[in-house]
């Protein structure tokens, strides 16, 4: 019941975080629940790895908006290690989220690797959402040295995001 409750809490909070951004009271609420969210992830890793993937996916914007890059990366690692490596849209979402978090956390090599893994997963399971997010991260990274270098990747990312209903 603990895992079920905290998974539902994180999933309900995600659209609020995305909709209101950094000043959202929900960020404070999630921060106070971090010990319970970590315990729920440990339970999921041991008993329900899919729930663990769903939990870290829902918490992706929380970690980014609060600068909890290490916490997020550790949670991604735990959930991905416990889950099957079968390419699924959920696994792709988690890989793309981990890549994005690594990008914003300044871990560029890791971000590139996770984005490539997300891209491969998205291609393997035909998931335009994952492909769009992976290409977004790769496009931003390609822009670092050349402001127009990432444009084709970013344009394709926007197309895929539109196709999959990913407004973020």
CSV table of N, CA and C in Angstrom, one decimal:
chain,number,residue,atom,x,y,z
A,1,UNK,N,0.8,-1.2,0.0
A,1,UNK,CA,0.0,0.0,0.0
A,1,UNK,C,0.9,1.3,0.0
A,2,UNK,N,2.0,1.2,0.7
A,2,UNK,CA,2.9,2.3,0.7
A,2,UNK,C,3.4,2.7,-0.7
A,3,UNK,N,3.8,1.7,-1.5
A,3,UNK,CA,4.3,1.9,-2.8
A,3,UNK,C,3.1,2.4,-3.7
A,4,UNK,N,2.0,1.9,-3.6
A,4,UNK,CA,0.8,2.3,-4.4
A,4,UNK,C,0.5,3.7,-4.1
A,5,UNK,N,0.5,4.1,-2.8
A,5,UNK,CA,0.1,5.5,-2.4
A,5,UNK,C,1.1,6.5,-3.0
A,6,UNK,N,2.4,6.2,-2.8
A,6,UNK,CA,3.4,7.1,-3.2
A,6,UNK,C,3.6,7.2,-4.8
A,7,UNK,N,3.3,6.1,-5.4
A,7,UNK,CA,3.3,6.1,-6.9
A,7,UNK,C,2.2,7.0,-7.4
A,8,UNK,N,1.0,6.9,-6.8
A,8,UNK,CA,-0.2,7.7,-7.1
A,8,UNK,C,0.1,9.2,-6.8
A,9,UNK,N,0.8,9.5,-5.7
A,9,UNK,CA,1.1,10.8,-5.3
A,9,UNK,C,2.1,11.5,-6.3
A,10,UNK,N,3.1,10.7,-6.7
A,10,UNK,CA,4.0,11.3,-7.7
A,10,UNK,C,3.4,11.5,-9.0
A,11,UNK,N,2.5,10.5,-9.5
A,11,UNK,CA,1.8,10.7,-10.7
A,11,UNK,C,0.8,11.9,-10.7
A,12,UNK,N,0.2,12.1,-9.6
A,12,UNK,CA,-0.7,13.2,-9.5
A,12,UNK,C,0.0,14.5,-9.5
A,13,UNK,N,1.2,14.5,-8.9
A,13,UNK,CA,2.0,15.8,-8.8
A,13,UNK,C,2.6,16.2,-10.1
A,14,UNK,N,3.0,15.2,-11.0
A,14,UNK,CA,3.7,15.5,-12.2
A,14,UNK,C,3.1,16.6,-13.1
A,15,UNK,N,1.8,16.5,-13.4
A,15,UNK,CA,1.2,17.6,-14.2
A,15,UNK,C,1.2,18.9,-13.5
A,16,UNK,N,1.1,18.9,-12.2
A,16,UNK,CA,1.1,20.2,-11.5
A,16,UNK,C,2.5,20.8,-11.6
A,17,UNK,N,3.5,20.0,-11.4
A,17,UNK,CA,4.9,20.5,-11.5
A,17,UNK,C,5.1,21.0,-12.9
A,18,UNK,N,4.7,20.3,-13.9
A,18,UNK,CA,4.9,20.7,-15.3
A,18,UNK,C,4.1,22.0,-15.6
A,19,UNK,N,2.9,22.1,-15.0
A,19,UNK,CA,2.1,23.2,-15.3
A,19,UNK,C,2.4,24.5,-14.6
A,20,UNK,N,3.0,24.4,-13.4
A,20,UNK,CA,3.3,25.6,-12.7
A,20,UNK,C,4.8,25.9,-12.5
A,21,UNK,N,5.6,24.9,-12.7
A,21,UNK,CA,7.0,25.1,-12.6
A,21,UNK,C,7.6,25.3,-11.2
A,22,UNK,N,8.7,25.9,-11.1
A,22,UNK,CA,9.5,26.0,-9.9
A,22,UNK,C,8.8,26.5,-8.6
A,23,UNK,N,7.8,27.3,-8.8
A,23,UNK,CA,7.2,27.9,-7.6
A,23,UNK,C,6.1,27.1,-7.0
A,24,UNK,N,5.8,26.0,-7.6
A,24,UNK,CA,4.6,25.2,-7.2
A,24,UNK,C,4.8,24.7,-5.8
A,25,UNK,N,3.7,24.8,-5.0
A,25,UNK,CA,3.8,24.3,-3.6
A,25,UNK,C,3.9,22.7,-3.7
A,26,UNK,N,3.6,22.1,-4.8
A,26,UNK,CA,3.7,20.7,-4.9
A,26,UNK,C,5.2,20.3,-4.8
A,27,UNK,N,6.1,21.1,-5.2
A,27,UNK,CA,7.5,20.8,-5.1
A,27,UNK,C,7.9,20.6,-3.7
A,28,UNK,N,7.4,21.5,-2.8
A,28,UNK,CA,7.7,21.4,-1.4
A,28,UNK,C,7.1,20.1,-0.8
A,29,UNK,N,5.9,19.9,-1.2
A,29,UNK,CA,5.2,18.7,-0.7
A,29,UNK,C,5.9,17.4,-1.1
A,30,UNK,N,6.4,17.3,-2.4
A,30,UNK,CA,7.2,16.2,-2.8
A,30,UNK,C,8.5,16.1,-2.0
A,31,UNK,N,9.1,17.3,-1.8
A,31,UNK,CA,10.4,17.3,-1.0
A,31,UNK,C,10.2,16.7,0.4
A,32,UNK,N,9.1,17.0,1.0
A,32,UNK,CA,8.9,16.5,2.3
A,32,UNK,C,8.6,15.0,2.3
A,33,UNK,N,8.2,14.5,1.2
A,33,UNK,CA,7.9,13.0,1.0
A,33,UNK,C,9.1,12.2,0.5
A,34,UNK,N,10.3,12.9,0.3
A,34,UNK,CA,11.4,12.2,-0.3
A,34,UNK,C,11.8,10.9,0.4
A,35,UNK,N,11.9,10.8,1.8
A,35,UNK,CA,12.2,9.6,2.4
A,35,UNK,C,11.2,8.5,2.0
A,36,UNK,N,9.9,8.8,2.0
A,36,UNK,CA,8.9,7.8,1.6
A,36,UNK,C,9.0,7.5,0.1
A,37,UNK,N,9.3,8.4,-0.7
A,37,UNK,CA,9.4,8.1,-2.1
A,37,UNK,C,10.6,7.2,-2.4
A,38,UNK,N,11.7,7.4,-1.7
A,38,UNK,CA,12.9,6.5,-1.8
A,38,UNK,C,12.5,5.1,-1.3
A,39,UNK,N,11.8,5.0,-0.2
A,39,UNK,CA,11.4,3.7,0.3
A,39,UNK,C,10.5,3.0,-0.7
A,40,UNK,N,9.6,3.8,-1.3
A,40,UNK,CA,8.7,3.2,-2.3
A,40,UNK,C,9.5,2.7,-3.5
A,41,UNK,N,10.5,3.4,-3.9
A,41,UNK,CA,11.3,3.0,-5.0
A,41,UNK,C,12.1,1.7,-4.6
A,42,UNK,N,12.6,1.6,-3.4
A,42,UNK,CA,13.3,0.4,-3.0
A,42,UNK,C,12.3,-0.8,-3.0
A,43,UNK,N,11.1,-0.6,-2.5
A,43,UNK,CA,10.1,-1.6,-2.5
A,43,UNK,C,9.8,-2.1,-3.9
A,44,UNK,N,9.6,-1.1,-4.8
A,44,UNK,CA,9.3,-1.4,-6.2
A,44,UNK,C,10.4,-2.2,-6.9
A,45,UNK,N,11.7,-1.8,-6.6
A,45,UNK,CA,12.8,-2.5,-7.2
A,45,UNK,C,12.8,-3.9,-6.8
A,46,UNK,N,12.4,-4.2,-5.5
A,46,UNK,CA,12.4,-5.6,-5.0
A,46,UNK,C,11.2,-6.4,-5.5
A,47,UNK,N,10.0,-5.7,-5.7
A,47,UNK,CA,8.8,-6.4,-5.9
A,47,UNK,C,8.1,-6.1,-7.2
A,48,UNK,N,8.2,-4.9,-7.7
A,48,UNK,CA,7.5,-4.5,-8.9
A,48,UNK,C,8.3,-3.5,-9.7
A,49,UNK,N,9.3,-4.0,-10.5
A,49,UNK,CA,10.1,-3.1,-11.2
A,49,UNK,C,9.4,-2.1,-12.2
A,50,UNK,N,8.3,-2.5,-12.7
A,50,UNK,CA,7.5,-1.6,-13.6
A,50,UNK,C,7.0,-0.4,-12.8
A,51,UNK,N,6.6,-0.7,-11.6
A,51,UNK,CA,6.1,0.4,-10.7
A,51,UNK,C,7.3,1.4,-10.4
A,52,UNK,N,8.5,0.8,-10.3
A,52,UNK,CA,9.7,1.6,-10.0
A,52,UNK,C,9.9,2.6,-11.2
A,53,UNK,N,9.8,2.0,-12.4
A,53,UNK,CA,10.0,2.8,-13.6
A,53,UNK,C,8.9,3.9,-13.7
A,54,UNK,N,7.7,3.6,-13.4
A,54,UNK,CA,6.6,4.6,-13.4
A,54,UNK,C,6.9,5.7,-12.4
A,55,UNK,N,7.4,5.3,-11.2
A,55,UNK,CA,7.7,6.2,-10.1
A,55,UNK,C,8.7,7.2,-10.6
A,56,UNK,N,9.9,6.7,-11.1
A,56,UNK,CA,10.9,7.7,-11.5
A,56,UNK,C,10.5,8.5,-12.7
A,57,UNK,N,9.7,7.9,-13.5
A,57,UNK,CA,9.2,8.7,-14.7
A,57,UNK,C,8.4,9.9,-14.2
A,58,UNK,N,7.5,9.6,-13.2
A,58,UNK,CA,6.7,10.7,-12.7
A,58,UNK,C,7.5,11.8,-11.9
A,59,UNK,N,8.6,11.4,-11.3
A,59,UNK,CA,9.4,12.3,-10.5
A,59,UNK,C,10.4,13.1,-11.4
A,60,UNK,N,10.5,12.8,-12.6
A,60,UNK,CA,11.5,13.4,-13.5
A,60,UNK,C,11.5,15.0,-13.4
A,61,UNK,N,10.3,15.6,-13.6
A,61,UNK,CA,10.4,17.1,-13.5
A,61,UNK,C,10.7,17.6,-12.1
A,62,UNK,N,10.3,16.9,-11.1
A,62,UNK,CA,10.6,17.3,-9.7
A,62,UNK,C,12.1,17.4,-9.5
A,63,UNK,N,12.8,16.3,-9.9
A,63,UNK,CA,14.3,16.4,-9.7
A,63,UNK,C,14.9,17.5,-10.5
A,64,UNK,N,14.4,17.7,-11.8
A,64,UNK,CA,15.0,18.8,-12.6
A,64,UNK,C,14.7,20.1,-12.0
A,65,UNK,N,13.5,20.4,-11.6
A,65,UNK,CA,13.1,21.7,-11.2
A,65,UNK,C,13.7,22.1,-9.8
A,66,UNK,N,14.0,21.1,-9.0
A,66,UNK,CA,14.6,21.3,-7.7
A,66,UNK,C,16.1,21.1,-7.6
A,67,UNK,N,16.7,20.8,-8.8
A,67,UNK,CA,18.1,20.6,-8.8
A,67,UNK,C,18.6,19.4,-8.1
A,68,UNK,N,17.8,18.4,-7.9
A,68,UNK,CA,18.2,17.2,-7.2
A,68,UNK,C,18.7,16.2,-8.3
A,69,UNK,N,19.8,16.6,-8.9
A,69,UNK,CA,20.4,15.7,-10.0
A,69,UNK,C,20.9,14.4,-9.5
A,70,UNK,N,21.6,14.4,-8.4
A,70,UNK,CA,22.2,13.2,-7.9
A,70,UNK,C,21.1,12.3,-7.4
A,71,UNK,N,20.2,12.8,-6.6
A,71,UNK,CA,19.0,12.0,-6.2
A,71,UNK,C,18.3,11.3,-7.3
A,72,UNK,N,18.0,12.2,-8.3
A,72,UNK,CA,17.3,11.6,-9.5
A,72,UNK,C,18.1,10.6,-10.2
A,73,UNK,N,19.4,10.8,-10.4
A,73,UNK,CA,20.2,9.8,-11.1
A,73,UNK,C,20.3,8.5,-10.4
A,74,UNK,N,20.4,8.6,-9.1
A,74,UNK,CA,20.5,7.4,-8.3
A,74,UNK,C,19.2,6.6,-8.4
A,75,UNK,N,18.1,7.3,-8.4
A,75,UNK,CA,16.7,6.7,-8.5
A,75,UNK,C,16.6,6.1,-9.9
A,76,UNK,N,17.0,6.8,-10.9
A,76,UNK,CA,16.9,6.2,-12.3
A,76,UNK,C,17.8,4.9,-12.3
A,77,UNK,N,19.0,5.0,-11.8
A,77,UNK,CA,19.8,3.8,-11.8
A,77,UNK,C,19.2,2.6,-11.1
A,78,UNK,N,18.6,2.9,-9.9
A,78,UNK,CA,18.0,1.8,-9.2
A,78,UNK,C,16.8,1.2,-9.9
A,79,UNK,N,16.0,2.0,-10.5
A,79,UNK,CA,14.8,1.6,-11.2
A,79,UNK,C,15.2,0.8,-12.5
A,80,UNK,N,16.1,1.4,-13.2
A,80,UNK,CA,16.6,0.7,-14.5
A,80,UNK,C,17.3,-0.6,-14.2
A,81,UNK,N,18.1,-0.6,-13.2
A,81,UNK,CA,18.8,-1.9,-12.8
A,81,UNK,C,17.8,-3.0,-12.5
A,82,UNK,N,16.7,-2.6,-11.8
A,82,UNK,CA,15.8,-3.6,-11.4
A,82,UNK,C,14.9,-4.1,-12.5
A,83,UNK,N,14.7,-3.3,-13.5
A,83,UNK,CA,13.7,-3.6,-14.5
A,83,UNK,C,14.3,-4.4,-15.7
A,84,UNK,N,13.4,-5.0,-16.4
A,84,UNK,CA,13.9,-5.7,-17.6
A,84,UNK,C,14.5,-4.8,-18.6
A,85,UNK,N,15.4,-5.2,-19.4
A,85,UNK,CA,16.0,-4.4,-20.4
A,85,UNK,C,15.2,-4.4,-21.8
A,86,UNK,N,14.1,-5.1,-21.8
A,86,UNK,CA,13.3,-5.1,-22.9
A,86,UNK,C,12.9,-3.7,-23.3
A,87,UNK,N,13.0,-3.3,-24.6
A,87,UNK,CA,12.6,-2.0,-25.0
A,87,UNK,C,11.1,-1.8,-25.0
A,88,UNK,N,10.7,-0.9,-24.1
A,88,UNK,CA,9.3,-0.6,-24.0
A,88,UNK,C,9.2,1.0,-24.0
A,89,UNK,N,8.0,1.5,-24.3
A,89,UNK,CA,7.8,3.0,-24.1
A,89,UNK,C,8.2,3.5,-22.7
A,90,UNK,N,7.8,2.8,-21.7
A,90,UNK,CA,8.1,3.2,-20.4
A,90,UNK,C,9.6,3.3,-20.1
A,91,UNK,N,10.3,2.2,-20.5
A,91,UNK,CA,11.8,2.2,-20.3
A,91,UNK,C,12.4,3.4,-21.1
A,92,UNK,N,11.8,3.6,-22.3
A,92,UNK,CA,12.3,4.7,-23.1
A,92,UNK,C,12.1,6.1,-22.5
A,93,UNK,N,10.9,6.3,-21.8
A,93,UNK,CA,10.6,7.5,-21.1
A,93,UNK,C,11.6,7.7,-20.0
A,94,UNK,N,11.9,6.7,-19.3
A,94,UNK,CA,12.9,6.7,-18.1
A,94,UNK,C,14.3,7.1,-18.6
A,95,UNK,N,14.7,6.4,-19.7
A,95,UNK,CA,16.0,6.7,-20.3
A,95,UNK,C,16.1,8.2,-20.8
A,96,UNK,N,15.1,8.6,-21.4
A,96,UNK,CA,15.0,10.0,-21.9
A,96,UNK,C,15.0,11.0,-20.7
A,97,UNK,N,14.3,10.7,-19.7
A,97,UNK,CA,14.3,11.5,-18.5
A,97,UNK,C,15.7,11.6,-17.8
A,98,UNK,N,16.3,10.4,-17.8
A,98,UNK,CA,17.7,10.4,-17.2
A,98,UNK,C,18.6,11.2,-18.0
A,99,UNK,N,18.5,11.1,-19.3
A,99,UNK,CA,19.4,11.9,-20.2
A,99,UNK,C,19.2,13.4,-20.0
A,100,UNK,N,17.9,13.8,-19.9
A,100,UNK,CA,17.6,15.2,-19.7
A,100,UNK,C,18.1,15.7,-18.4
A,101,UNK,N,17.9,14.9,-17.4
A,101,UNK,CA,18.4,15.3,-16.0
A,101,UNK,C,20.0,15.4,-16.0
A,102,UNK,N,20.6,14.5,-16.7
A,102,UNK,CA,22.1,14.5,-16.7
A,102,UNK,C,22.5,15.8,-17.5
A,103,UNK,N,21.8,16.1,-18.6
A,103,UNK,CA,22.2,17.3,-19.4
A,103,UNK,C,22.1,18.5,-18.5
A,104,UNK,N,21.0,18.7,-17.8
A,104,UNK,CA,20.9,19.9,-16.9
A,104,UNK,C,21.8,19.9,-15.7
A,105,UNK,N,22.2,18.7,-15.3
A,105,UNK,CA,23.1,18.5,-14.2
A,105,UNK,C,24.6,18.7,-14.6
A,106,UNK,N,24.8,18.9,-15.9
A,106,UNK,CA,26.2,19.1,-16.4
A,106,UNK,C,27.0,17.8,-16.7
A,107,UNK,N,26.3,16.7,-16.6
A,107,UNK,CA,27.0,15.4,-16.9
A,107,UNK,C,26.8,15.1,-18.4
A,108,UNK,N,27.5,15.8,-19.2
A,108,UNK,CA,27.3,15.7,-20.7
A,108,UNK,C,27.5,14.3,-21.3
A,109,UNK,N,28.6,13.7,-20.9
A,109,UNK,CA,28.9,12.4,-21.5
A,109,UNK,C,27.8,11.4,-21.1
A,110,UNK,N,27.4,11.4,-19.8
A,110,UNK,CA,26.3,10.5,-19.4
A,110,UNK,C,25.0,10.9,-20.1
A,111,UNK,N,24.7,12.2,-20.3
A,111,UNK,CA,23.5,12.6,-21.0
A,111,UNK,C,23.5,12.1,-22.4
A,112,UNK,N,24.6,12.2,-23.1
A,112,UNK,CA,24.7,11.7,-24.4
A,112,UNK,C,24.4,10.2,-24.5
A,113,UNK,N,25.0,9.4,-23.6
A,113,UNK,CA,24.8,8.0,-23.5
A,113,UNK,C,23.4,7.6,-23.3
A,114,UNK,N,22.8,8.3,-22.3
A,114,UNK,CA,21.4,7.9,-22.0
A,114,UNK,C,20.5,8.4,-23.1
A,115,UNK,N,20.8,9.5,-23.7
A,115,UNK,CA,19.9,9.9,-24.9
A,115,UNK,C,20.0,8.9,-26.0
A,116,UNK,N,21.2,8.4,-26.3
A,116,UNK,CA,21.4,7.4,-27.3
A,116,UNK,C,20.6,6.2,-27.0
A,117,UNK,N,20.7,5.7,-25.7
A,117,UNK,CA,20.0,4.6,-25.3
A,117,UNK,C,18.5,4.8,-25.4
A,118,UNK,N,18.0,6.0,-25.1
A,118,UNK,CA,16.6,6.3,-25.3
A,118,UNK,C,16.2,6.3,-26.7
A,119,UNK,N,17.0,6.8,-27.6
A,119,UNK,CA,16.8,6.8,-29.0
A,119,UNK,C,16.7,5.4,-29.5
A,120,UNK,N,17.6,4.6,-29.2
A,120,UNK,CA,17.5,3.1,-29.6
A,120,UNK,C,16.3,2.5,-29.1
A,121,UNK,N,15.9,2.7,-27.8
A,121,UNK,CA,14.7,2.1,-27.3
A,121,UNK,C,13.5,2.6,-28.0
A,122,UNK,N,13.4,3.9,-28.2
A,122,UNK,CA,12.3,4.5,-29.0
A,122,UNK,C,12.1,3.9,-30.4
A,123,UNK,N,13.3,3.7,-31.0
A,123,UNK,CA,13.2,3.1,-32.4
A,123,UNK,C,12.8,1.7,-32.3
A,124,UNK,N,13.3,1.0,-31.3
A,124,UNK,CA,13.0,-0.5,-31.2
A,124,UNK,C,11.5,-0.7,-30.9
A,125,UNK,N,10.9,0.2,-30.2
A,125,UNK,CA,9.4,0.0,-29.8
A,125,UNK,C,8.5,0.9,-30.6
A,126,UNK,N,9.1,1.8,-31.5
A,126,UNK,CA,8.3,2.7,-32.3
A,126,UNK,C,7.5,3.7,-31.5
A,127,UNK,N,8.2,4.3,-30.5
A,127,UNK,CA,7.6,5.3,-29.6
A,127,UNK,C,8.0,6.7,-30.0
A,128,UNK,N,7.1,7.5,-30.6
A,128,UNK,CA,7.5,8.8,-31.0
A,128,UNK,C,7.8,9.7,-29.8
A,129,UNK,N,7.1,9.5,-28.6
A,129,UNK,CA,7.4,10.4,-27.5
A,129,UNK,C,8.9,10.2,-27.0
A,130,UNK,N,9.3,9.0,-26.9
A,130,UNK,CA,10.7,8.7,-26.5
A,130,UNK,C,11.7,9.3,-27.5
A,131,UNK,N,11.4,9.0,-28.8
A,131,UNK,CA,12.3,9.6,-29.9
A,131,UNK,C,12.4,11.1,-29.8
A,132,UNK,N,11.2,11.7,-29.6
A,132,UNK,CA,11.2,13.2,-29.5
A,132,UNK,C,12.0,13.7,-28.4
A,133,UNK,N,11.9,13.1,-27.2
A,133,UNK,CA,12.6,13.6,-26.0
A,133,UNK,C,14.1,13.3,-26.2
A,134,UNK,N,14.5,12.1,-26.7
A,134,UNK,CA,15.9,11.8,-26.9
A,134,UNK,C,16.5,12.8,-27.9
A,135,UNK,N,15.8,13.1,-29.0
A,135,UNK,CA,16.3,14.0,-30.0
A,135,UNK,C,16.4,15.4,-29.5
A,136,UNK,N,15.5,15.8,-28.6
A,136,UNK,CA,15.6,17.1,-27.9
A,136,UNK,C,16.9,17.2,-27.1
A,137,UNK,N,17.2,16.2,-26.3
A,137,UNK,CA,18.5,16.3,-25.6
A,137,UNK,C,19.7,16.3,-26.5
A,138,UNK,N,19.7,15.4,-27.5
A,138,UNK,CA,20.8,15.4,-28.4
A,138,UNK,C,20.9,16.7,-29.2
A,139,UNK,N,19.8,17.3,-29.6
A,139,UNK,CA,19.8,18.5,-30.3
A,139,UNK,C,20.4,19.7,-29.5
A,140,UNK,N,20.0,19.7,-28.2
A,140,UNK,CA,20.5,20.8,-27.3
A,140,UNK,C,22.0,20.6,-27.2
A,141,UNK,N,22.5,19.4,-27.1
A,141,UNK,CA,23.9,19.1,-26.9
A,141,UNK,C,24.6,19.5,-28.2
A,142,UNK,N,24.1,19.2,-29.4
A,142,UNK,CA,24.7,19.5,-30.6
A,142,UNK,C,24.8,21.0,-30.8
A,143,UNK,N,24.0,21.8,-30.2
A,143,UNK,CA,23.9,23.2,-30.3
A,143,UNK,C,25.1,23.9,-29.4
A,144,UNK,N,25.7,23.2,-28.5
A,144,UNK,CA,26.6,23.8,-27.6
A,144,UNK,C,27.8,24.4,-28.4
A,145,UNK,N,28.4,23.7,-29.3
A,145,UNK,CA,29.5,24.2,-30.1
A,145,UNK,C,29.1,25.1,-31.3
A,146,UNK,N,27.9,24.8,-31.8
A,146,UNK,CA,27.4,25.5,-33.0
A,146,UNK,C,25.9,25.7,-32.8
A,147,UNK,N,25.6,27.0,-32.6
A,147,UNK,CA,24.2,27.3,-32.3
A,147,UNK,C,23.1,26.7,-33.3
A,148,UNK,N,23.6,26.5,-34.5
A,148,UNK,CA,22.6,25.9,-35.5
A,148,UNK,C,22.8,24.4,-35.7
A,149,UNK,N,23.9,23.8,-35.0
A,149,UNK,CA,24.2,22.4,-35.2
A,149,UNK,C,23.1,21.4,-34.8
A,150,UNK,N,22.4,21.8,-33.8
A,150,UNK,CA,21.3,20.9,-33.4
A,150,UNK,C,20.0,21.1,-34.0
A,151,UNK,N,19.9,22.1,-34.9
A,151,UNK,CA,18.6,22.5,-35.4
A,151,UNK,C,17.8,21.3,-36.1
A,152,UNK,N,18.4,20.5,-36.9
A,152,UNK,CA,17.7,19.4,-37.5
A,152,UNK,C,17.1,18.4,-36.5
A,153,UNK,N,17.9,18.1,-35.4
A,153,UNK,CA,17.5,17.2,-34.4
A,153,UNK,C,16.3,17.8,-33.6
A,154,UNK,N,16.4,19.1,-33.3
A,154,UNK,CA,15.4,19.8,-32.5
A,154,UNK,C,14.1,19.9,-33.4
A,155,UNK,N,14.2,20.2,-34.7
A,155,UNK,CA,13.0,20.3,-35.5
A,155,UNK,C,12.3,18.9,-35.6
A,156,UNK,N,13.1,17.9,-35.7
A,156,UNK,CA,12.5,16.5,-35.7
A,156,UNK,C,11.9,16.2,-34.3
A,157,UNK,N,12.5,16.7,-33.3
A,157,UNK,CA,12.0,16.5,-31.9
A,157,UNK,C,10.6,17.1,-31.8
A,158,UNK,N,10.5,18.3,-32.3
A,158,UNK,CA,9.2,19.1,-32.2
A,158,UNK,C,8.1,18.3,-33.0
A,159,UNK,N,8.5,17.8,-34.2
A,159,UNK,CA,7.5,17.0,-35.0
A,159,UNK,C,7.0,15.8,-34.2
A,160,UNK,N,8.0,15.1,-33.6
A,160,UNK,CA,7.6,13.9,-32.9
A,160,UNK,C,6.8,14.2,-31.6
A,161,UNK,N,7.2,15.3,-30.9
A,161,UNK,CA,6.4,15.7,-29.7
A,161,UNK,C,5.0,16.1,-30.1
A,162,UNK,N,4.9,16.8,-31.2
A,162,UNK,CA,3.5,17.1,-31.7
A,162,UNK,C,2.7,15.9,-32.0
A,163,UNK,N,3.3,15.0,-32.7
A,163,UNK,CA,2.7,13.7,-33.1
A,163,UNK,C,2.3,12.9,-31.8
A,164,UNK,N,3.1,12.9,-30.8
A,164,UNK,CA,2.8,12.1,-29.6
A,164,UNK,C,2.0,12.9,-28.5
A,165,UNK,N,1.7,14.1,-28.7
A,165,UNK,CA,1.0,14.9,-27.7
A,165,UNK,C,1.8,15.4,-26.6
A,166,UNK,N,3.1,15.4,-26.8
A,166,UNK,CA,4.0,15.9,-25.7
A,166,UNK,C,4.2,17.4,-25.8
A,167,UNK,N,3.4,18.1,-25.0
A,167,UNK,CA,3.4,19.6,-25.0
A,167,UNK,C,4.6,20.2,-24.3
A,168,UNK,N,5.2,19.4,-23.4
A,168,UNK,CA,6.3,20.0,-22.7
A,168,UNK,C,7.5,20.2,-23.6
